[in-house]
Amino acid sequence: MVKFEQVKGFLFDLDGVIANTSAYHAKAWHQLADELGVTWTEDLGNQLKGVGRMDSLNLILKYGGKENDYTEDEKVKYAAEKNDNYLKLLDTLDKSEILPGMEDFIKEISDQHYLISLASSSKNSPLVLEKLGLAQYFDEKVDPATLKHGKPDPEIYTRAAEVLKLKPEECIGLEDASAGVKSINGSGAISVGIGDPKVLSEADINFNNTSEVTLQNIAKAMDKKKVLDR
Ligand code: G6P
Ligand code: MG
């Protein structure tokens, strides 16, 4: 792994890393799973984290053994219904739903002139960033509609580094989802997993929650890891 001093950029997931919007995605998917007669479990919720809209619907149908029950047109209709319900939940979204410490962290890295890009699979991410009042900190955003493959494929994190004109190795990616950590690792960037370390065991660095995410803690964890890797 590179030294902390060699890091030049940060690649951010959004839902579940910057704001608590992953809970809203889960709520809207849970609602649709009920409608489709698929039993909602925590495991299914974890599998959906970080996964794009149609891939999420396909995962839910597969989980319920219903993968062949619907036409493509019907699936498009259900995915749109989920998105309408998600957008309703976003109606009242504001700064107060930024996860603890994340606004300070983003300001800190911006003040220190690190480059910052967004690597969210969500087509709603520009709206969410605006509502949170954080859009101005992002130098670049990857548009998920331009990608061939969703997370866990590395494409989104490879692109998130590229749009900053950096090598993935010079970047740190932050994720709350197992699929996202896999995507960061595949790109060659350093992965920070935020949340249950058992679910995110593949991350280079683990934090239990967003309050622990500071430049100082990242530097400390990278130093420790270098010693362990030796
Ligand atoms: C993020 C979330 C997922 C969501 C996906 C697509 O990665 O973690 O829960 O399904 O984005 O979001 P969208 O807003 O485009 O439906
Ligand atoms: Mg996420």
PDB file of C-alpha atoms and ligand atoms in Angstrom:
ATOM      1  CA  MET A   1       0.000   0.000   0.000  1.00  0.00           C
ATOM      2  CA  VAL A   2       1.186   3.546  -0.750  1.00  0.00           C
ATOM      3  CA  LYS A   3       2.170   5.895   2.066  1.00  0.00           C
ATOM      4  CA  PHE A   4      -0.407   8.343   3.393  1.00  0.00           C
ATOM      5  CA  GLU A   5       1.799  11.194   2.097  1.00  0.00           C
ATOM      6  CA  GLN A   6       1.301   9.897  -1.467  1.00  0.00           C
ATOM      7  CA  VAL A   7      -2.488  10.210  -1.312  1.00  0.00           C
ATOM      8  CA  LYS A   8      -3.878  12.987  -3.516  1.00  0.00           C
ATOM      9  CA  GLY A   9      -7.591  12.307  -3.769  1.00  0.00           C
ATOM     10  CA  PHE A  10     -10.694  10.940  -2.101  1.00  0.00           C
ATOM     11  CA  LEU A  11     -13.423   8.981  -3.880  1.00  0.00           C
ATOM     12  CA  PHE A  12     -16.751   9.026  -2.066  1.00  0.00           C
ATOM     13  CA  ASP A  13     -19.718   6.759  -2.030  1.00  0.00           C
ATOM     14  CA  LEU A  14     -22.785   8.773  -0.980  1.00  0.00           C
ATOM     15  CA  ASP A  15     -25.627   6.726   0.490  1.00  0.00           C
ATOM     16  CA  GLY A  16     -24.595   5.400   3.903  1.00  0.00           C
ATOM     17  CA  VAL A  17     -21.238   7.238   3.842  1.00  0.00           C
ATOM     18  CA  ILE A  18     -22.134  10.924   3.612  1.00  0.00           C
ATOM     19  CA  ALA A  19     -25.815  10.748   4.508  1.00  0.00           C
ATOM     20  CA  ASN A  20     -28.247   8.322   6.003  1.00  0.00           C
ATOM     21  CA  THR A  21     -30.019   7.937   2.648  1.00  0.00           C
ATOM     22  CA  SER A  22     -29.154   4.216   2.491  1.00  0.00           C
ATOM     23  CA  ALA A  23     -31.900   3.770   5.101  1.00  0.00           C
ATOM     24  CA  TYR A  24     -34.338   5.480   2.706  1.00  0.00           C
ATOM     25  CA  HIS A  25     -33.278   3.251  -0.194  1.00  0.00           C
ATOM     26  CA  ALA A  26     -33.774   0.231   2.080  1.00  0.00           C
ATOM     27  CA  LYS A  27     -37.204   1.471   3.198  1.00  0.00           C
ATOM     28  CA  ALA A  28     -38.374   1.939  -0.401  1.00  0.00           C
ATOM     29  CA  TRP A  29     -37.001  -1.472  -1.491  1.00  0.00           C
ATOM     30  CA  HIS A  30     -38.556  -3.142   1.563  1.00  0.00           C
ATOM     31  CA  GLN A  31     -41.915  -1.651   0.575  1.00  0.00           C
ATOM     32  CA  LEU A  32     -41.564  -3.046  -2.959  1.00  0.00           C
ATOM     33  CA  ALA A  33     -40.355  -6.457  -1.710  1.00  0.00           C
ATOM     34  CA  ASP A  34     -43.526  -6.688   0.425  1.00  0.00           C
ATOM     35  CA  GLU A  35     -45.639  -5.853  -2.625  1.00  0.00           C
ATOM     36  CA  LEU A  36     -43.849  -8.550  -4.663  1.00  0.00           C
ATOM     37  CA  GLY A  37     -44.220 -11.123  -1.871  1.00  0.00           C
ATOM     38  CA  VAL A  38     -40.482 -11.382  -1.182  1.00  0.00           C
ATOM     39  CA  THR A  39     -39.531 -11.662   2.502  1.00  0.00           C
ATOM     40  CA  TRP A  40     -37.239  -8.794   3.582  1.00  0.00           C
ATOM     41  CA  THR A  41     -34.188  -9.778   5.651  1.00  0.00           C
ATOM     42  CA  GLU A  42     -31.133  -7.925   6.948  1.00  0.00           C
ATOM     43  CA  ASP A  43     -29.001 -10.079   4.662  1.00  0.00           C
ATOM     44  CA  LEU A  44     -31.017  -8.979   1.613  1.00  0.00           C
ATOM     45  CA  GLY A  45     -30.688  -5.352   2.774  1.00  0.00           C
ATOM     46  CA  ASN A  46     -26.896  -5.716   2.964  1.00  0.00           C
ATOM     47  CA  GLN A  47     -26.729  -7.325  -0.486  1.00  0.00           C
ATOM     48  CA  LEU A  48     -28.581  -4.363  -2.015  1.00  0.00           C
ATOM     49  CA  LYS A  49     -26.300  -1.686  -0.540  1.00  0.00           C
ATOM     50  CA  GLY A  50     -24.349   0.103  -3.262  1.00  0.00           C
ATOM     51  CA  VAL A  51     -26.061  -1.838  -6.062  1.00  0.00           C
ATOM     52  CA  GLY A  52     -27.788   0.073  -8.906  1.00  0.00           C
ATOM     53  CA  ARG A  53     -31.538   0.293  -9.387  1.00  0.00           C
ATOM     54  CA  MET A  54     -32.290  -2.526 -11.870  1.00  0.00           C
ATOM     55  CA  ASP A  55     -29.607  -4.808 -10.421  1.00  0.00           C
ATOM     56  CA  SER A  56     -31.216  -4.300  -6.996  1.00  0.00           C
ATOM     57  CA  LEU A  57     -34.659  -5.270  -8.305  1.00  0.00           C
ATOM     58  CA  ASN A  58     -33.190  -8.368  -9.974  1.00  0.00           C
ATOM     59  CA  LEU A  59     -31.472  -9.327  -6.698  1.00  0.00           C
ATOM     60  CA  ILE A  60     -34.757  -9.000  -4.790  1.00  0.00           C
ATOM     61  CA  LEU A  61     -36.604 -11.154  -7.345  1.00  0.00           C
ATOM     62  CA  LYS A  62     -33.834 -13.769  -7.284  1.00  0.00           C
ATOM     63  CA  TYR A  63     -33.829 -13.770  -3.475  1.00  0.00           C
ATOM     64  CA  GLY A  64     -37.563 -14.571  -3.559  1.00  0.00           C
ATOM     65  CA  GLY A  65     -37.190 -17.191  -6.330  1.00  0.00           C
ATOM     66  CA  LYS A  66     -39.209 -14.947  -8.664  1.00  0.00           C
ATOM     67  CA  GLU A  67     -36.531 -14.083 -11.222  1.00  0.00           C
ATOM     68  CA  ASN A  68     -38.611 -15.389 -14.136  1.00  0.00           C
ATOM     69  CA  ASP A  69     -41.987 -14.054 -13.047  1.00  0.00           C
ATOM     70  CA  TYR A  70     -41.901 -10.612 -14.663  1.00  0.00           C
ATOM     71  CA  THR A  71     -41.293  -9.104 -18.101  1.00  0.00           C
ATOM     72  CA  GLU A  72     -38.668  -6.375 -18.622  1.00  0.00           C
ATOM     73  CA  ASP A  73     -41.461  -3.790 -18.965  1.00  0.00           C
ATOM     74  CA  GLU A  74     -42.989  -4.844 -15.657  1.00  0.00           C
ATOM     75  CA  LYS A  75     -39.578  -4.657 -13.989  1.00  0.00           C
ATOM     76  CA  VAL A  76     -39.027  -1.134 -15.339  1.00  0.00           C
ATOM     77  CA  LYS A  77     -42.416  -0.165 -13.863  1.00  0.00           C
ATOM     78  CA  TYR A  78     -41.542  -1.616 -10.437  1.00  0.00           C
ATOM     79  CA  ALA A  79     -38.129   0.089 -10.408  1.00  0.00           C
ATOM     80  CA  ALA A  80     -39.830   3.415 -11.228  1.00  0.00           C
ATOM     81  CA  GLU A  81     -42.327   2.826  -8.417  1.00  0.00           C
ATOM     82  CA  LYS A  82     -39.458   2.260  -5.957  1.00  0.00           C
ATOM     83  CA  ASN A  83     -37.782   5.444  -7.153  1.00  0.00           C
ATOM     84  CA  ASP A  84     -41.000   7.471  -6.719  1.00  0.00           C
ATOM     85  CA  ASN A  85     -41.251   6.227  -3.143  1.00  0.00           C
ATOM     86  CA  TYR A  86     -37.558   6.984  -2.547  1.00  0.00           C
ATOM     87  CA  LEU A  87     -37.987  10.529  -3.902  1.00  0.00           C
ATOM     88  CA  LYS A  88     -40.927  11.082  -1.537  1.00  0.00           C
ATOM     89  CA  LEU A  89     -38.639  10.122   1.358  1.00  0.00           C
ATOM     90  CA  LEU A  90     -36.091  12.686   0.104  1.00  0.00           C
ATOM     91  CA  ASP A  91     -38.650  15.505   0.243  1.00  0.00           C
ATOM     92  CA  THR A  92     -37.558  16.667   3.694  1.00  0.00           C
ATOM     93  CA  LEU A  93     -33.847  15.791   3.306  1.00  0.00           C
ATOM     94  CA  ASP A  94     -31.494  18.532   4.472  1.00  0.00           C
ATOM     95  CA  LYS A  95     -28.100  19.141   6.131  1.00  0.00           C
ATOM     96  CA  SER A  96     -29.303  17.600   9.397  1.00  0.00           C
ATOM     97  CA  GLU A  97     -29.056  14.163   7.780  1.00  0.00           C
ATOM     98  CA  ILE A  98     -25.353  14.362   6.996  1.00  0.00           C
ATOM     99  CA  LEU A  99     -23.791  11.520   8.975  1.00  0.00           C
ATOM    100  CA  PRO A 100     -21.771  12.493  12.091  1.00  0.00           C
ATOM    101  CA  GLY A 101     -18.414  14.091  11.288  1.00  0.00           C
ATOM    102  CA  MET A 102     -18.716  13.850   7.515  1.00  0.00           C
ATOM    103  CA  GLU A 103     -19.223  17.541   6.799  1.00  0.00           C
ATOM    104  CA  ASP A 104     -16.124  18.378   8.896  1.00  0.00           C
ATOM    105  CA  PHE A 105     -14.141  15.622   7.174  1.00  0.00           C
ATOM    106  CA  ILE A 106     -15.097  16.817   3.685  1.00  0.00           C
ATOM    107  CA  LYS A 107     -14.240  20.421   4.648  1.00  0.00           C
ATOM    108  CA  GLU A 108     -10.930  19.249   6.144  1.00  0.00           C
ATOM    109  CA  ILE A 109      -9.802  17.433   2.992  1.00  0.00           C
ATOM    110  CA  SER A 110     -11.024  20.264   0.780  1.00  0.00           C
ATOM    111  CA  ASP A 111      -9.091  22.842   2.876  1.00  0.00           C
ATOM    112  CA  GLN A 112      -5.990  20.684   2.523  1.00  0.00           C
ATOM    113  CA  HIS A 113      -6.427  20.660  -1.286  1.00  0.00           C
ATOM    114  CA  TYR A 114      -7.067  16.978  -1.784  1.00  0.00           C
ATOM    115  CA  LEU A 115      -9.128  16.335  -4.916  1.00  0.00           C
ATOM    116  CA  ILE A 116     -12.606  14.941  -4.314  1.00  0.00           C
ATOM    117  CA  SER A 117     -14.896  12.922  -6.575  1.00  0.00           C
ATOM    118  CA  LEU A 118     -18.200  11.144  -6.193  1.00  0.00           C
ATOM    119  CA  ALA A 119     -18.512   7.415  -6.953  1.00  0.00           C
ATOM    120  CA  SER A 120     -22.170   6.783  -6.178  1.00  0.00           C
ATOM    121  CA  SER A 121     -24.302   4.331  -8.172  1.00  0.00           C
ATOM    122  CA  SER A 122     -27.320   6.508  -7.535  1.00  0.00           C
ATOM    123  CA  LYS A 123     -28.837   8.535 -10.352  1.00  0.00           C
ATOM    124  CA  ASN A 124     -30.320  10.703  -7.593  1.00  0.00           C
ATOM    125  CA  SER A 125     -26.909  11.617  -6.157  1.00  0.00           C
ATOM    126  CA  PRO A 126     -26.681  15.172  -7.655  1.00  0.00           C
ATOM    127  CA  LEU A 127     -30.049  15.988  -6.050  1.00  0.00           C
ATOM    128  CA  VAL A 128     -29.004  14.489  -2.698  1.00  0.00           C
ATOM    129  CA  LEU A 129     -25.672  16.395  -2.639  1.00  0.00           C
ATOM    130  CA  GLU A 130     -27.484  19.664  -3.419  1.00  0.00           C
ATOM    131  CA  LYS A 131     -30.028  19.076  -0.658  1.00  0.00           C
ATOM    132  CA  LEU A 132     -27.223  18.352   1.811  1.00  0.00           C
ATOM    133  CA  GLY A 133     -25.424  21.567   0.762  1.00  0.00           C
ATOM    134  CA  LEU A 134     -22.220  19.666  -0.080  1.00  0.00           C
ATOM    135  CA  ALA A 135     -22.135  19.793  -3.897  1.00  0.00           C
ATOM    136  CA  GLN A 136     -19.540  22.608  -3.983  1.00  0.00           C
ATOM    137  CA  TYR A 137     -16.849  20.425  -2.378  1.00  0.00           C
ATOM    138  CA  PHE A 138     -16.824  17.889  -5.212  1.00  0.00           C
ATOM    139  CA  ASP A 139     -14.340  18.538  -8.015  1.00  0.00           C
ATOM    140  CA  GLU A 140     -15.890  15.803 -10.153  1.00  0.00           C
ATOM    141  CA  LYS A 141     -18.771  13.311 -10.150  1.00  0.00           C
ATOM    142  CA  VAL A 142     -19.066  10.020 -12.027  1.00  0.00           C
ATOM    143  CA  ASP A 143     -22.400   9.784 -13.837  1.00  0.00           C
ATOM    144  CA  PRO A 144     -23.547   6.199 -13.148  1.00  0.00           C
ATOM    145  CA  ALA A 145     -25.618   6.237 -16.360  1.00  0.00           C
ATOM    146  CA  THR A 146     -22.339   6.240 -18.362  1.00  0.00           C
ATOM    147  CA  LEU A 147     -21.005   3.021 -16.792  1.00  0.00           C
ATOM    148  CA  LYS A 148     -21.123  -0.453 -18.309  1.00  0.00           C
ATOM    149  CA  HIS A 149     -20.914  -2.302 -14.975  1.00  0.00           C
ATOM    150  CA  GLY A 150     -22.208  -1.596 -11.489  1.00  0.00           C
ATOM    151  CA  LYS A 151     -20.438  -2.212  -8.169  1.00  0.00           C
ATOM    152  CA  PRO A 152     -18.798  -4.647  -7.277  1.00  0.00           C
ATOM    153  CA  ASP A 153     -17.152  -4.141 -10.697  1.00  0.00           C
ATOM    154  CA  PRO A 154     -14.205  -1.682 -10.310  1.00  0.00           C
ATOM    155  CA  GLU A 155     -15.352   0.563 -13.200  1.00  0.00           C
ATOM    156  CA  ILE A 156     -16.930   3.319 -11.062  1.00  0.00           C
ATOM    157  CA  TYR A 157     -13.878   3.746  -8.776  1.00  0.00           C
ATOM    158  CA  THR A 158     -11.429   3.510 -11.684  1.00  0.00           C
ATOM    159  CA  ARG A 159     -13.416   6.307 -13.364  1.00  0.00           C
ATOM    160  CA  ALA A 160     -13.691   8.333 -10.125  1.00  0.00           C
ATOM    161  CA  ALA A 161      -9.871   8.498  -9.957  1.00  0.00           C
ATOM    162  CA  GLU A 162      -9.518   9.096 -13.701  1.00  0.00           C
ATOM    163  CA  VAL A 163     -11.851  12.139 -13.696  1.00  0.00           C
ATOM    164  CA  LEU A 164      -9.541  13.677 -11.069  1.00  0.00           C
ATOM    165  CA  LYS A 165      -6.579  12.855 -13.366  1.00  0.00           C
ATOM    166  CA  LEU A 166      -5.145  10.642 -10.635  1.00  0.00           C
ATOM    167  CA  LYS A 167      -4.114   7.007 -10.500  1.00  0.00           C
ATOM    168  CA  PRO A 168      -6.413   4.880  -8.289  1.00  0.00           C
ATOM    169  CA  GLU A 169      -3.319   4.087  -6.177  1.00  0.00           C
ATOM    170  CA  GLU A 170      -3.131   7.776  -5.242  1.00  0.00           C
ATOM    171  CA  CYS A 171      -6.712   7.731  -3.949  1.00  0.00           C
ATOM    172  CA  ILE A 172      -8.704   6.577  -0.963  1.00  0.00           C
ATOM    173  CA  GLY A 173     -12.267   5.302  -1.530  1.00  0.00           C
ATOM    174  CA  LEU A 174     -14.875   5.369   1.233  1.00  0.00           C
ATOM    175  CA  GLU A 175     -17.701   2.825   1.342  1.00  0.00           C
ATOM    176  CA  ASP A 176     -20.411   1.394   3.594  1.00  0.00           C
ATOM    177  CA  ALA A 177     -21.224  -1.529   1.264  1.00  0.00           C
ATOM    178  CA  SER A 178     -19.488  -4.818   0.649  1.00  0.00           C
ATOM    179  CA  ALA A 179     -20.070  -4.467  -3.126  1.00  0.00           C
ATOM    180  CA  GLY A 180     -18.472  -1.006  -2.920  1.00  0.00           C
ATOM    181  CA  VAL A 181     -15.383  -2.185  -1.020  1.00  0.00           C
ATOM    182  CA  LYS A 182     -14.873  -4.877  -3.684  1.00  0.00           C
ATOM    183  CA  SER A 183     -15.177  -2.197  -6.372  1.00  0.00           C
ATOM    184  CA  ILE A 184     -12.546   0.038  -4.676  1.00  0.00           C
ATOM    185  CA  ASN A 185     -10.179  -2.899  -4.193  1.00  0.00           C
ATOM    186  CA  GLY A 186     -10.533  -3.940  -7.838  1.00  0.00           C
ATOM    187  CA  SER A 187      -9.622  -0.416  -8.972  1.00  0.00           C
ATOM    188  CA  GLY A 188      -6.396  -0.372  -6.960  1.00  0.00           C
ATOM    189  CA  ALA A 189      -7.439   2.492  -4.656  1.00  0.00           C
ATOM    190  CA  ILE A 190      -7.153   2.147  -0.871  1.00  0.00           C
ATOM    191  CA  SER A 191     -10.473   1.045   0.618  1.00  0.00           C
ATOM    192  CA  VAL A 192     -11.988   2.446   3.780  1.00  0.00           C
ATOM    193  CA  GLY A 193     -15.002   0.440   4.992  1.00  0.00           C
ATOM    194  CA  ILE A 194     -17.406   2.266   7.305  1.00  0.00           C
ATOM    195  CA  GLY A 195     -19.721   0.033   9.326  1.00  0.00           C
ATOM    196  CA  ASP A 196     -19.762  -3.567  10.558  1.00  0.00           C
ATOM    197  CA  PRO A 197     -16.177  -4.847  10.054  1.00  0.00           C
ATOM    198  CA  LYS A 198     -17.536  -8.396   9.618  1.00  0.00           C
ATOM    199  CA  VAL A 199     -19.597  -7.311   6.595  1.00  0.00           C
ATOM    200  CA  LEU A 200     -16.727  -5.113   5.304  1.00  0.00           C
ATOM    201  CA  SER A 201     -13.877  -7.517   6.110  1.00  0.00           C
ATOM    202  CA  GLU A 202     -12.258  -6.984   2.692  1.00  0.00           C
ATOM    203  CA  ALA A 203     -11.554  -3.270   3.338  1.00  0.00           C
ATOM    204  CA  ASP A 204      -7.930  -2.116   3.788  1.00  0.00           C
ATOM    205  CA  ILE A 205      -9.030   0.090   6.686  1.00  0.00           C
ATOM    206  CA  ASN A 206     -12.153  -0.297   8.830  1.00  0.00           C
ATOM    207  CA  PHE A 207     -14.047   2.261  10.882  1.00  0.00           C
ATOM    208  CA  ASN A 208     -17.146   1.411  12.889  1.00  0.00           C
ATOM    209  CA  ASN A 209     -18.900   4.662  12.065  1.00  0.00           C
ATOM    210  CA  THR A 210     -18.452   7.969  10.277  1.00  0.00           C
ATOM    211  CA  SER A 211     -17.368   9.839  13.451  1.00  0.00           C
ATOM    212  CA  GLU A 212     -14.088   7.918  13.294  1.00  0.00           C
ATOM    213  CA  VAL A 213     -13.316   9.117   9.766  1.00  0.00           C
ATOM    214  CA  THR A 214     -10.653  11.849  10.091  1.00  0.00           C
ATOM    215  CA  LEU A 215      -7.419  12.448   8.173  1.00  0.00           C
ATOM    216  CA  GLN A 216      -5.483  11.715  11.347  1.00  0.00           C
ATOM    217  CA  ASN A 217      -7.188   8.340  11.891  1.00  0.00           C
ATOM    218  CA  ILE A 218      -6.707   7.374   8.234  1.00  0.00           C
ATOM    219  CA  ALA A 219      -2.993   8.287   8.425  1.00  0.00           C
ATOM    220  CA  LYS A 220      -2.646   6.272  11.636  1.00  0.00           C
ATOM    221  CA  ALA A 221      -4.418   3.227  10.147  1.00  0.00           C
ATOM    222  CA  MET A 222      -2.266   3.364   6.986  1.00  0.00           C
ATOM    223  CA  ASP A 223       0.932   3.512   9.033  1.00  0.00           C
ATOM    224  CA  LYS A 224      -0.161   0.544  11.116  1.00  0.00           C
ATOM    225  CA  LYS A 225      -1.132  -1.424   8.015  1.00  0.00           C
ATOM    226  CA  LYS A 226       2.238  -0.738   6.383  1.00  0.00           C
ATOM    227  CA  VAL A 227       3.978  -2.172   9.417  1.00  0.00           C
ATOM    228  CA  LEU A 228       1.708  -5.245   9.398  1.00  0.00           C
ATOM    229  CA  ASP A 229       2.182  -5.775   5.641  1.00  0.00           C
ATOM    230  CA  ARG A 230       5.961  -5.718   5.977  1.00  0.00           C
TER     231      ARG A 230
HETATM  232  C1  G6P B   1     -26.690   3.561  -4.237  1.00  0.00           C
HETATM  233  C2  G6P B   1     -27.447   2.938  -3.084  1.00  0.00           C
HETATM  234  C3  G6P B   1     -28.339   1.813  -3.547  1.00  0.00           C
HETATM  235  C4  G6P B   1     -29.192   2.271  -4.718  1.00  0.00           C
HETATM  236  C5  G6P B   1     -28.295   2.718  -5.868  1.00  0.00           C
HETATM  237  C6  G6P B   1     -29.071   3.223  -7.063  1.00  0.00           C
HETATM  238  O1  G6P B   1     -25.600   2.797  -4.551  1.00  0.00           O
HETATM  239  O2  G6P B   1     -26.544   2.453  -2.117  1.00  0.00           O
HETATM  240  O3  G6P B   1     -29.152   1.437  -2.468  1.00  0.00           O
HETATM  241  O4  G6P B   1     -30.031   1.223  -5.165  1.00  0.00           O
HETATM  242  O5  G6P B   1     -27.474   3.771  -5.397  1.00  0.00           O
HETATM  243  O6  G6P B   1     -29.742   4.408  -6.713  1.00  0.00           O
HETATM  244  P1  G6P B   1     -30.822   5.151  -7.592  1.00  0.00           P
HETATM  245  O7  G6P B   1     -31.089   6.391  -6.775  1.00  0.00           O
HETATM  246  O8  G6P B   1     -30.212   5.456  -8.914  1.00  0.00           O
HETATM  247  O9  G6P B   1     -32.000   4.250  -7.699  1.00  0.00           O
HETATM  248 MG    MG B   2     -23.362   3.273   0.131  1.00  0.00          MG
END
